[in-house]
PDB file of C-alpha atoms in Angstrom:
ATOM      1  CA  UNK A 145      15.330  -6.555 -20.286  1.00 46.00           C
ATOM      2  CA  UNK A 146      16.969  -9.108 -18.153  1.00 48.00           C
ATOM      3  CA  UNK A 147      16.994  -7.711 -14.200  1.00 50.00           C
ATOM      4  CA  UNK A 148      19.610  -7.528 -11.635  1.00 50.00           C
ATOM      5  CA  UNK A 149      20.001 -11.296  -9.545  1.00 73.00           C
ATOM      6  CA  UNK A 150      18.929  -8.926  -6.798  1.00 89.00           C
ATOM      7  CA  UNK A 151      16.768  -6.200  -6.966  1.00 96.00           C
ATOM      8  CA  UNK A 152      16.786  -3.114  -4.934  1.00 97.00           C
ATOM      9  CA  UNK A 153      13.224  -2.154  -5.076  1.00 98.00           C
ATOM     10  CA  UNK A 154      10.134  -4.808  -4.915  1.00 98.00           C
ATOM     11  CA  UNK A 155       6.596  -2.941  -6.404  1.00 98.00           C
ATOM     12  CA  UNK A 156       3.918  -5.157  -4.695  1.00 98.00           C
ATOM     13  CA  UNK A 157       0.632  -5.335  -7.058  1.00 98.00           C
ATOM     14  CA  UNK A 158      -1.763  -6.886  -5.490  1.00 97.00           C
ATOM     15  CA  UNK A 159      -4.337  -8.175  -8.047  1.00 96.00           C
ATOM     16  CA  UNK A 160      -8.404  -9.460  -7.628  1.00 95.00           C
ATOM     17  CA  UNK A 161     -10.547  -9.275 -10.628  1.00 94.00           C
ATOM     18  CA  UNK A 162      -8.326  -6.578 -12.849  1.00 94.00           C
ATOM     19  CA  UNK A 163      -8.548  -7.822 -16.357  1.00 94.00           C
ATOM     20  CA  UNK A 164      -8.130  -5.076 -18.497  1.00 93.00           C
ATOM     21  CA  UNK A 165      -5.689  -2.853 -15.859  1.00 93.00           C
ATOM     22  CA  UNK A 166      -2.927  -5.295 -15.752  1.00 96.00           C
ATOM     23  CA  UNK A 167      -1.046  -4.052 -19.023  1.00 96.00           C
ATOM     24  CA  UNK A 168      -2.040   0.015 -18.319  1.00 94.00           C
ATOM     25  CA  UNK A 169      -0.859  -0.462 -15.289  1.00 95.00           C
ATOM     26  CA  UNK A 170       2.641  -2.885 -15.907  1.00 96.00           C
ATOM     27  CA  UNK A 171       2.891   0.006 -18.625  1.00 96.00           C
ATOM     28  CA  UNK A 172       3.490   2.834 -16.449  1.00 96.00           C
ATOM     29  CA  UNK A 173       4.950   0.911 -13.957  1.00 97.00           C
ATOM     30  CA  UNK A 174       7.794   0.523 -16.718  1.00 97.00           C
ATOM     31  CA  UNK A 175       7.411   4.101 -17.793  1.00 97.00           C
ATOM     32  CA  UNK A 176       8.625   4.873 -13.908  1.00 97.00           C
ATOM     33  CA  UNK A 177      11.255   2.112 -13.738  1.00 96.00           C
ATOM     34  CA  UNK A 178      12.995   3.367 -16.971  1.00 96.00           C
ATOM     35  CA  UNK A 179      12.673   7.162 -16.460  1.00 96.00           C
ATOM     36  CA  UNK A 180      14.594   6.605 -12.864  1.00 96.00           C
ATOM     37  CA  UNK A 181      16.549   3.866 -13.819  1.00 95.00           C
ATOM     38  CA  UNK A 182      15.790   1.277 -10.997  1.00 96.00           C
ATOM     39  CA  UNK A 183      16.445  -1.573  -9.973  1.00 97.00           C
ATOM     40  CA  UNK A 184      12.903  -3.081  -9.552  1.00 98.00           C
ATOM     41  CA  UNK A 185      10.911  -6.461  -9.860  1.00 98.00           C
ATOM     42  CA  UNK A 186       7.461  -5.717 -10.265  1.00 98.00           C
ATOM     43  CA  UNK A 187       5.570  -9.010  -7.896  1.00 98.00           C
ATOM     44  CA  UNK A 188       1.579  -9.417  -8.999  1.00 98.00           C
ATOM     45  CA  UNK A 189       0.168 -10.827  -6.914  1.00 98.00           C
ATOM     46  CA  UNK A 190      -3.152 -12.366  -8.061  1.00 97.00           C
ATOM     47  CA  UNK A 191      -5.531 -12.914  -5.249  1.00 96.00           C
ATOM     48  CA  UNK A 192      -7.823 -15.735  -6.482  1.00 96.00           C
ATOM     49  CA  UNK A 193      -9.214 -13.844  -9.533  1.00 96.00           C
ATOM     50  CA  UNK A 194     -11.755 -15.075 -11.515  1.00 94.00           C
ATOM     51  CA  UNK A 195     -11.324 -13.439 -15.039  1.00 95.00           C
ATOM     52  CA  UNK A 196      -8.482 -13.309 -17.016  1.00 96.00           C
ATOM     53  CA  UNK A 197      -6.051 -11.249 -14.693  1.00 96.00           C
ATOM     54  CA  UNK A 198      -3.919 -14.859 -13.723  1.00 97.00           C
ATOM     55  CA  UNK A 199      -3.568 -15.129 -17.569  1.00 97.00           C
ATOM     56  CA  UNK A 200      -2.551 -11.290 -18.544  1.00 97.00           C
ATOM     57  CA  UNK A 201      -0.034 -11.610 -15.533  1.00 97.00           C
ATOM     58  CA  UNK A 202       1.775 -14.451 -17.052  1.00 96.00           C
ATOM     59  CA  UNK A 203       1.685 -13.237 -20.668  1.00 96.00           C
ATOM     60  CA  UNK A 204       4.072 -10.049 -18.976  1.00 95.00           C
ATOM     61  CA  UNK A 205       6.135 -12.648 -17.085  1.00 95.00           C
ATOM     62  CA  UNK A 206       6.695 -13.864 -19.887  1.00 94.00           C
ATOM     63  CA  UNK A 207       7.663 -10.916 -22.010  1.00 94.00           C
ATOM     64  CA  UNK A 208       9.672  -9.562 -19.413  1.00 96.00           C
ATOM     65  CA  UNK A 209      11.292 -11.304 -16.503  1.00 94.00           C
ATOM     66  CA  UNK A 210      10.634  -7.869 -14.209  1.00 96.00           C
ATOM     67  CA  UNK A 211       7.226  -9.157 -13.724  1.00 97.00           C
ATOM     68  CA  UNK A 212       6.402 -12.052 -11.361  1.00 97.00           C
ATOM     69  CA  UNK A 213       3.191 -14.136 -10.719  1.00 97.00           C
ATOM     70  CA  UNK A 214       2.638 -14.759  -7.081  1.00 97.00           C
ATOM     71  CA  UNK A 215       0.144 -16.496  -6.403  1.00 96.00           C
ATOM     72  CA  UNK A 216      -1.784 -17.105  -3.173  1.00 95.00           C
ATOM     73  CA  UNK A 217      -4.662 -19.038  -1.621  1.00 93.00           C
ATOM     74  CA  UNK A 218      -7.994 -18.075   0.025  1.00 94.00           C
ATOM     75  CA  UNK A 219      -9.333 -16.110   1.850  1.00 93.00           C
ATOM     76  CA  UNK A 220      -8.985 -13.493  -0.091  1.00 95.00           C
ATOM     77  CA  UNK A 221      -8.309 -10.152   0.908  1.00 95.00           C
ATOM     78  CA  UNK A 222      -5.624  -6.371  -0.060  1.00 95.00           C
ATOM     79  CA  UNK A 223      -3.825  -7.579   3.188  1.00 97.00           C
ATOM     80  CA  UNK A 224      -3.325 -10.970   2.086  1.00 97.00           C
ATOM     81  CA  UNK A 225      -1.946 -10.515  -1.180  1.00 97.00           C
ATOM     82  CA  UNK A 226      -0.121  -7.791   0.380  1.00 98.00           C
ATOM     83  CA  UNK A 227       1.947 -10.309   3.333  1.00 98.00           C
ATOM     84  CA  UNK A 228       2.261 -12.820   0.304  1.00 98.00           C
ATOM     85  CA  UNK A 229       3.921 -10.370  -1.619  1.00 98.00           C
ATOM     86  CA  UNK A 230       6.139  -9.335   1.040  1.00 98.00           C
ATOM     87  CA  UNK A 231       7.022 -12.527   1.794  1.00 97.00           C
ATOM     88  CA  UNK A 232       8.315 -13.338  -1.367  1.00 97.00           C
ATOM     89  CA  UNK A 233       9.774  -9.854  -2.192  1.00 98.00           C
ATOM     90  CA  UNK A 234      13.931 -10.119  -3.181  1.00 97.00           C
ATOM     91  CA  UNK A 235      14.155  -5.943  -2.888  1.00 98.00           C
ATOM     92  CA  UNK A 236      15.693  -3.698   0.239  1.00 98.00           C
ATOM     93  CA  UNK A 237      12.874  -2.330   0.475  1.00 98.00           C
ATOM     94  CA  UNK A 238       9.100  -2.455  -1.456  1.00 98.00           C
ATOM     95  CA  UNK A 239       6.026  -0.306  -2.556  1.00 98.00           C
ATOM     96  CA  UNK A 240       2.259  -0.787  -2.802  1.00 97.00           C
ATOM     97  CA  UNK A 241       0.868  -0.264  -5.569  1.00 96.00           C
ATOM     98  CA  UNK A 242      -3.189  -0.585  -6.155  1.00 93.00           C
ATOM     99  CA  UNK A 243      -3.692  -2.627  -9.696  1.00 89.00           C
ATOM    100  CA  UNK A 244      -6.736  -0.240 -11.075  1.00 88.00           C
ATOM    101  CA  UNK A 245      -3.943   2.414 -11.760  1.00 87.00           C
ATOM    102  CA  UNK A 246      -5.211   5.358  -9.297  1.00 89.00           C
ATOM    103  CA  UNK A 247      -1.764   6.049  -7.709  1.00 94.00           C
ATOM    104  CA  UNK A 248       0.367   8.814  -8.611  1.00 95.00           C
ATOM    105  CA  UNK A 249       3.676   6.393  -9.449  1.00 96.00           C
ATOM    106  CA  UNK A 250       5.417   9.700  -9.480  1.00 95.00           C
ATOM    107  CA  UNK A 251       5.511   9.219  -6.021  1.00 97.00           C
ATOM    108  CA  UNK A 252       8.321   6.269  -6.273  1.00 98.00           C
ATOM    109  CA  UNK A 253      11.270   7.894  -6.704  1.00 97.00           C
ATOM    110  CA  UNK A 254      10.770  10.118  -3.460  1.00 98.00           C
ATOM    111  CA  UNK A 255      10.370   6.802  -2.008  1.00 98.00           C
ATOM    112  CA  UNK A 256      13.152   5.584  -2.962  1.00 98.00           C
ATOM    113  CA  UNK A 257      15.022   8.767  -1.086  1.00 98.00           C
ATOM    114  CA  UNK A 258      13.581   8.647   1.869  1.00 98.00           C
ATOM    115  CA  UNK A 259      14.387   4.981   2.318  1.00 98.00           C
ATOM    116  CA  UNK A 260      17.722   4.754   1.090  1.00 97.00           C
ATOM    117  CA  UNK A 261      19.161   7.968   1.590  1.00 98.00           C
ATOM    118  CA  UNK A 262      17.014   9.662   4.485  1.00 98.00           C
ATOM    119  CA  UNK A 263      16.775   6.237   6.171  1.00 98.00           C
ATOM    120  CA  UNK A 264      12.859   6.174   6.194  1.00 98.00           C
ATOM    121  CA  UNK A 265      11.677   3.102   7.625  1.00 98.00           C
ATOM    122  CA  UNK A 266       7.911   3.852   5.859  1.00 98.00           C
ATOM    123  CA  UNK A 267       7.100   6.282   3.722  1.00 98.00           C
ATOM    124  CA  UNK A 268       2.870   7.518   3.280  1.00 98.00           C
ATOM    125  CA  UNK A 269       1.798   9.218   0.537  1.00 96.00           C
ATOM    126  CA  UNK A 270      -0.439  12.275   1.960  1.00 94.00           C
ATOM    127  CA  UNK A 271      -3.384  13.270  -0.444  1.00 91.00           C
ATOM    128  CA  UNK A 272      -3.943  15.921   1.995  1.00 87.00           C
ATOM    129  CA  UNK A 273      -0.829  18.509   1.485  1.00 82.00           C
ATOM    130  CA  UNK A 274      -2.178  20.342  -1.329  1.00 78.00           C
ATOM    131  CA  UNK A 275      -5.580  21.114  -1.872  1.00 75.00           C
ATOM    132  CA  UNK A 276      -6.150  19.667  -5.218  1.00 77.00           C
ATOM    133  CA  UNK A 277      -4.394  16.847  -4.209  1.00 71.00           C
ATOM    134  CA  UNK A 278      -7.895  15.022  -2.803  1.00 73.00           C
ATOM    135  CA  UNK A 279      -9.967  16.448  -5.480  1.00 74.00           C
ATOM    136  CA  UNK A 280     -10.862  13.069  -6.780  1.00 72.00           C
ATOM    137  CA  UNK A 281     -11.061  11.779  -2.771  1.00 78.00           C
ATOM    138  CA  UNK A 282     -14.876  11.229  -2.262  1.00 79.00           C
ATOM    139  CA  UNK A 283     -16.346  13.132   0.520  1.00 82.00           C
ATOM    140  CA  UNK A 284     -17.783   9.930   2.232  1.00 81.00           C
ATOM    141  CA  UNK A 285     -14.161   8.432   2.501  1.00 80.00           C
ATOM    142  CA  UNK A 286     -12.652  12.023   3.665  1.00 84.00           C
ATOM    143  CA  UNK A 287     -15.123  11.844   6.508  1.00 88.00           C
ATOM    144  CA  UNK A 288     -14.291   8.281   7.447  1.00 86.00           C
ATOM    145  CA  UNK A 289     -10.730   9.018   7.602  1.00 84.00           C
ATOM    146  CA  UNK A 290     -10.818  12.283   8.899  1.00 88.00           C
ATOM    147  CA  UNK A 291     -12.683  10.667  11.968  1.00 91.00           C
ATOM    148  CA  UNK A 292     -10.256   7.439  11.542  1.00 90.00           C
ATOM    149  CA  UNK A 293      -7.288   9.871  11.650  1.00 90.00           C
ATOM    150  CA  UNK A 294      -8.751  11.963  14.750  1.00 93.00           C
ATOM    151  CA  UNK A 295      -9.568   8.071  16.812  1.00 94.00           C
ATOM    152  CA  UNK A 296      -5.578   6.653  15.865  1.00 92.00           C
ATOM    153  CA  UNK A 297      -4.118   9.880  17.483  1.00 93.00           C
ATOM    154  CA  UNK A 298      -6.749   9.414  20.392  1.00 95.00           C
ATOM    155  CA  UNK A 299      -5.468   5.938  20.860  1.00 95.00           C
ATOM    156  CA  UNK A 300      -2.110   5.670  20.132  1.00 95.00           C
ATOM    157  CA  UNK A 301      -0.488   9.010  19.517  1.00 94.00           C
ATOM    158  CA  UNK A 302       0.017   8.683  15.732  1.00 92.00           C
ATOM    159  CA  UNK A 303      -0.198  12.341  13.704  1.00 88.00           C
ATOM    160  CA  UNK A 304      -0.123  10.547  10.198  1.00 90.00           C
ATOM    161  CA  UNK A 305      -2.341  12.193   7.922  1.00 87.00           C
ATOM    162  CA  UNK A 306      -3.225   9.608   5.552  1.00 91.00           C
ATOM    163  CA  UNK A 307      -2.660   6.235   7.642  1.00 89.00           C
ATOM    164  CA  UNK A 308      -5.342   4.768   5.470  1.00 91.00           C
ATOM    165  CA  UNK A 309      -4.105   5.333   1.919  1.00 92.00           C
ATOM    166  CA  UNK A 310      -2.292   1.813   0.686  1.00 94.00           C
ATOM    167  CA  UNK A 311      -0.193   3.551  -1.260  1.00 97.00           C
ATOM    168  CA  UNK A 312       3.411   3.238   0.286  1.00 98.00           C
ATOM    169  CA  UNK A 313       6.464   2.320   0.863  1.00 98.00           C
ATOM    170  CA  UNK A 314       8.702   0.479   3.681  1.00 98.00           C
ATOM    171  CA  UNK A 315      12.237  -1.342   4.491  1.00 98.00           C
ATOM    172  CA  UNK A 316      11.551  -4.736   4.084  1.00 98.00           C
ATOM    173  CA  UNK A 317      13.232  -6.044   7.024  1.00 98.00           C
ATOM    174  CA  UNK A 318      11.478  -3.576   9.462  1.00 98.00           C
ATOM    175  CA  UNK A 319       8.121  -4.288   8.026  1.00 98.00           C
ATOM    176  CA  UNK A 320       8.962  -8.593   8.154  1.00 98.00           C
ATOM    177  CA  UNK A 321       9.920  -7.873  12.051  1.00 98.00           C
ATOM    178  CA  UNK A 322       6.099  -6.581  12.522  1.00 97.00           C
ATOM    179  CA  UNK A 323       4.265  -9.442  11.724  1.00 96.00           C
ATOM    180  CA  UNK A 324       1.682  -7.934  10.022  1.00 98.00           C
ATOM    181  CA  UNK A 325      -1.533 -10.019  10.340  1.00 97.00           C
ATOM    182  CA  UNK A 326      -4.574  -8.275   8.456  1.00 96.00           C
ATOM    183  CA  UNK A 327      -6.334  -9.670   5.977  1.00 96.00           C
ATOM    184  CA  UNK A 328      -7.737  -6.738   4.056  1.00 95.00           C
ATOM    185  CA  UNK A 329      -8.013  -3.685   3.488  1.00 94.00           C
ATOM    186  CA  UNK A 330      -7.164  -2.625   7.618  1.00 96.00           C
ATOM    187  CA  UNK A 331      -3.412  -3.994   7.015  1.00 97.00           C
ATOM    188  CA  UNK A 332      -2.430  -0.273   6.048  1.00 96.00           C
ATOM    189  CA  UNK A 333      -3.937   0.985   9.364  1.00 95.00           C
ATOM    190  CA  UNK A 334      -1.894  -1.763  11.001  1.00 97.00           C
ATOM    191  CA  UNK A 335       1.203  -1.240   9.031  1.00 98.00           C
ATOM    192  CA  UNK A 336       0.777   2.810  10.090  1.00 97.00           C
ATOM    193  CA  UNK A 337       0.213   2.350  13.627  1.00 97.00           C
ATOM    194  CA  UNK A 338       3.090  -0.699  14.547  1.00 98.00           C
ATOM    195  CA  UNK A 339       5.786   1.105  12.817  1.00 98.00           C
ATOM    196  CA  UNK A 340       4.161   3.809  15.070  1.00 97.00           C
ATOM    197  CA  UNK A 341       4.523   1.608  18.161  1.00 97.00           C
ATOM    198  CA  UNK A 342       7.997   0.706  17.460  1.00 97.00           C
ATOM    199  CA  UNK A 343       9.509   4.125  16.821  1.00 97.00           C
ATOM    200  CA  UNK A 344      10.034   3.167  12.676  1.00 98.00           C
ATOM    201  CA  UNK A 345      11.116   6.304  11.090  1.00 98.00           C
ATOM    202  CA  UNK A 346       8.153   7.644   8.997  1.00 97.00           C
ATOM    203  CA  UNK A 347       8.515   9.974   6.179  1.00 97.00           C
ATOM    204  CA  UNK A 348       5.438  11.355   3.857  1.00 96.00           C
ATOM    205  CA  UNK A 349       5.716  12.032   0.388  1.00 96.00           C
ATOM    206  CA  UNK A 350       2.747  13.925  -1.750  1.00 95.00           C
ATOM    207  CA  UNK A 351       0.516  13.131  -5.003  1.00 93.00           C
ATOM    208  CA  UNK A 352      -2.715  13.398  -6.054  1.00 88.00           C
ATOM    209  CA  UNK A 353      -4.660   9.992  -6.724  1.00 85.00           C
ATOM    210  CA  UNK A 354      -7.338   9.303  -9.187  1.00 84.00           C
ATOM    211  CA  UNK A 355      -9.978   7.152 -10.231  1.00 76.00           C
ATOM    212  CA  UNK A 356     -10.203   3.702 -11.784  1.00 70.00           C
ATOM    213  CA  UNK A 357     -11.403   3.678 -15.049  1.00 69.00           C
ATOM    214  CA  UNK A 358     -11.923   0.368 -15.706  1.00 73.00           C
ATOM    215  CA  UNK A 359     -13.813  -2.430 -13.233  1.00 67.00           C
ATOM    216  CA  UNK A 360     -15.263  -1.329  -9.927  1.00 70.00           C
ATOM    217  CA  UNK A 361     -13.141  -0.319  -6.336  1.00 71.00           C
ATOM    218  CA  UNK A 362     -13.188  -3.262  -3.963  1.00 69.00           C
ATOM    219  CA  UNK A 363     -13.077  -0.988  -1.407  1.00 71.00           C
ATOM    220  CA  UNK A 364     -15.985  -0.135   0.820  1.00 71.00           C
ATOM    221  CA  UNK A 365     -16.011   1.241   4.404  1.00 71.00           C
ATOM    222  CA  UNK A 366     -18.766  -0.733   5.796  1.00 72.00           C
ATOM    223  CA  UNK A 367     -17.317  -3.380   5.381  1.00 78.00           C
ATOM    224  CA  UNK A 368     -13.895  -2.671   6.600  1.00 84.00           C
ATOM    225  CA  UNK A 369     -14.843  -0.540   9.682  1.00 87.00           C
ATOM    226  CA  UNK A 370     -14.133  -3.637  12.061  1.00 93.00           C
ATOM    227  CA  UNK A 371     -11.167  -4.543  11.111  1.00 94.00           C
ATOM    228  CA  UNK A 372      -9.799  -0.564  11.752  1.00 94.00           C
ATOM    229  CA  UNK A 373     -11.600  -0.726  14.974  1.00 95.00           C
ATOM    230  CA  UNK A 374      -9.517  -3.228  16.152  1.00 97.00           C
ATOM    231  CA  UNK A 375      -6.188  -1.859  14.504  1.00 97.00           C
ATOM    232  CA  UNK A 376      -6.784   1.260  17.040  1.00 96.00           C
ATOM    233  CA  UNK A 377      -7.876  -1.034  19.898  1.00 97.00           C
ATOM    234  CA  UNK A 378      -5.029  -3.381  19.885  1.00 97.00           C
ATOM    235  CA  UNK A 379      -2.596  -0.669  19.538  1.00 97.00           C
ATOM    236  CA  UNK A 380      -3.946   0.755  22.517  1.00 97.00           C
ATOM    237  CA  UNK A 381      -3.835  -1.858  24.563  1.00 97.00           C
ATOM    238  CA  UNK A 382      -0.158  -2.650  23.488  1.00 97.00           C
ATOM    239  CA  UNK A 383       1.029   1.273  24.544  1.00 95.00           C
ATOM    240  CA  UNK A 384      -0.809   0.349  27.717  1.00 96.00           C
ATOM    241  CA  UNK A 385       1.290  -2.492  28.111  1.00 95.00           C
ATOM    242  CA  UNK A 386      -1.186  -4.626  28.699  1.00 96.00           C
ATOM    243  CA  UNK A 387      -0.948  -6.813  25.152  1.00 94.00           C
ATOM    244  CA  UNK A 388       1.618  -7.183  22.780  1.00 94.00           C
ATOM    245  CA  UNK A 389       0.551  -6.417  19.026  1.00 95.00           C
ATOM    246  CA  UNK A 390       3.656  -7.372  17.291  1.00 92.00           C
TER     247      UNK A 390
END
């Protein structure tokens, strides 16, 4: 199917080492795209992989013109692939989507309404509203989050329930007027907190994630701590007035 010169919606995928959940994933990406009808370009971004997920990117590109390669440079990093895809995003407004297939794409259409129809500058999806919701949620990363979630209200005000989860969606042009900076995985803290900071409208839609089934998740809190440490630091010091974040 040929797309629209000008898409509505941009899905962001960003991409490191996925062989084998490109296709699942571009597959019910479609699936979603179809059942709704819209008007979406579907932007992997492949963050300096070294397996085959640069070559099972361009084999959809080139079955169907919905799918883009964008490619970036080092370092690597969620955040970086994230800016590079937002930077080259054509849509009104865009969604993350994690490329091991563990969102609830569901989700997108409610998205879609709170953006263009309740005028949602970023939209969260909270694991949290029903119980089963987090079943698959491990406790280690509830804890960190919980304590995350309690330390961002602490600091800048913010009653978000799931800041953390990268699963989301935002205006384009209020998101490109932040000047998002982080490199991995802390740029959804960031995102959270400066649309926060500059009174974005924030909306939360609800889903249940679950687990990769193929490769391993990239994501682990030691290593990321620092970088949310400083996403509640330096949006304290900006409600103090005392640096600008954005």
């Amino acid at each position: 199917m040929t797309p629209a010169t000008t898409p509505e919606c941009s899905i962001i995928v960003p991409c490191f080492n996925e062989e084998g959940n490109i296709f699942p994933t571009a597959e019910a990406l479609l699936a979603v795209i179809e059942q709704f009808y819209l008007n979406a370009e579907i932007l992997m971004v492949n963050d300096v992989s070294e397996d085959a997920t640069r070559a099972e990117i361009l084999e959809l590109s080139k079955k169907d013109p919905r799918f883009r390669l964008v490619e970036k440079e080092l370092p690597r990093g969620m955040g970086a692939a994230i800016r590079a895809g937002i930077a080259d995003a054509r849509g009104v407004w865009a969604v993350m989507v994690n490329g091991d297939l563990s969102d609830p794409l569901q989700a997108i259409p409610e998205f879609q309404r709170q953006i263009m129809e309740d005028g949602c500058d970023l939209v969260l999806l909270n694991r949290y509203h029903n119980q089963n919701d987090h079943s698959q949620v491990r406790w280690s990363y509830r804890f960190y989050q919980f304590v995350f979630r309690y330390c961002q209200y602490l600091a800048v005000g913010a009653h978000y329930r799931d800041i953390t989860y990268g699963y989301r969606a935002f205006r384009l042009d209020f998101v490109r007027k932040l000047s998002l900076t982080g490199i991995g995985f802390e740029i959804s803290p960031e995102c959270s907190v400066k649309t926060f900071l500059a009174q974005g409208k924030v909306g939360e839609a609800y889903g249940k994630q679950t687990r990769r089934t193929i490769g391993v998740s990239k994501f682990k809190f030691r290593k990321v701590w620092k970088g949310y440490v400083e996403v509640l630091l330096r949006g304290l010091l900006h409600r103090l007035k005392v640096v600008r974040y954005f």
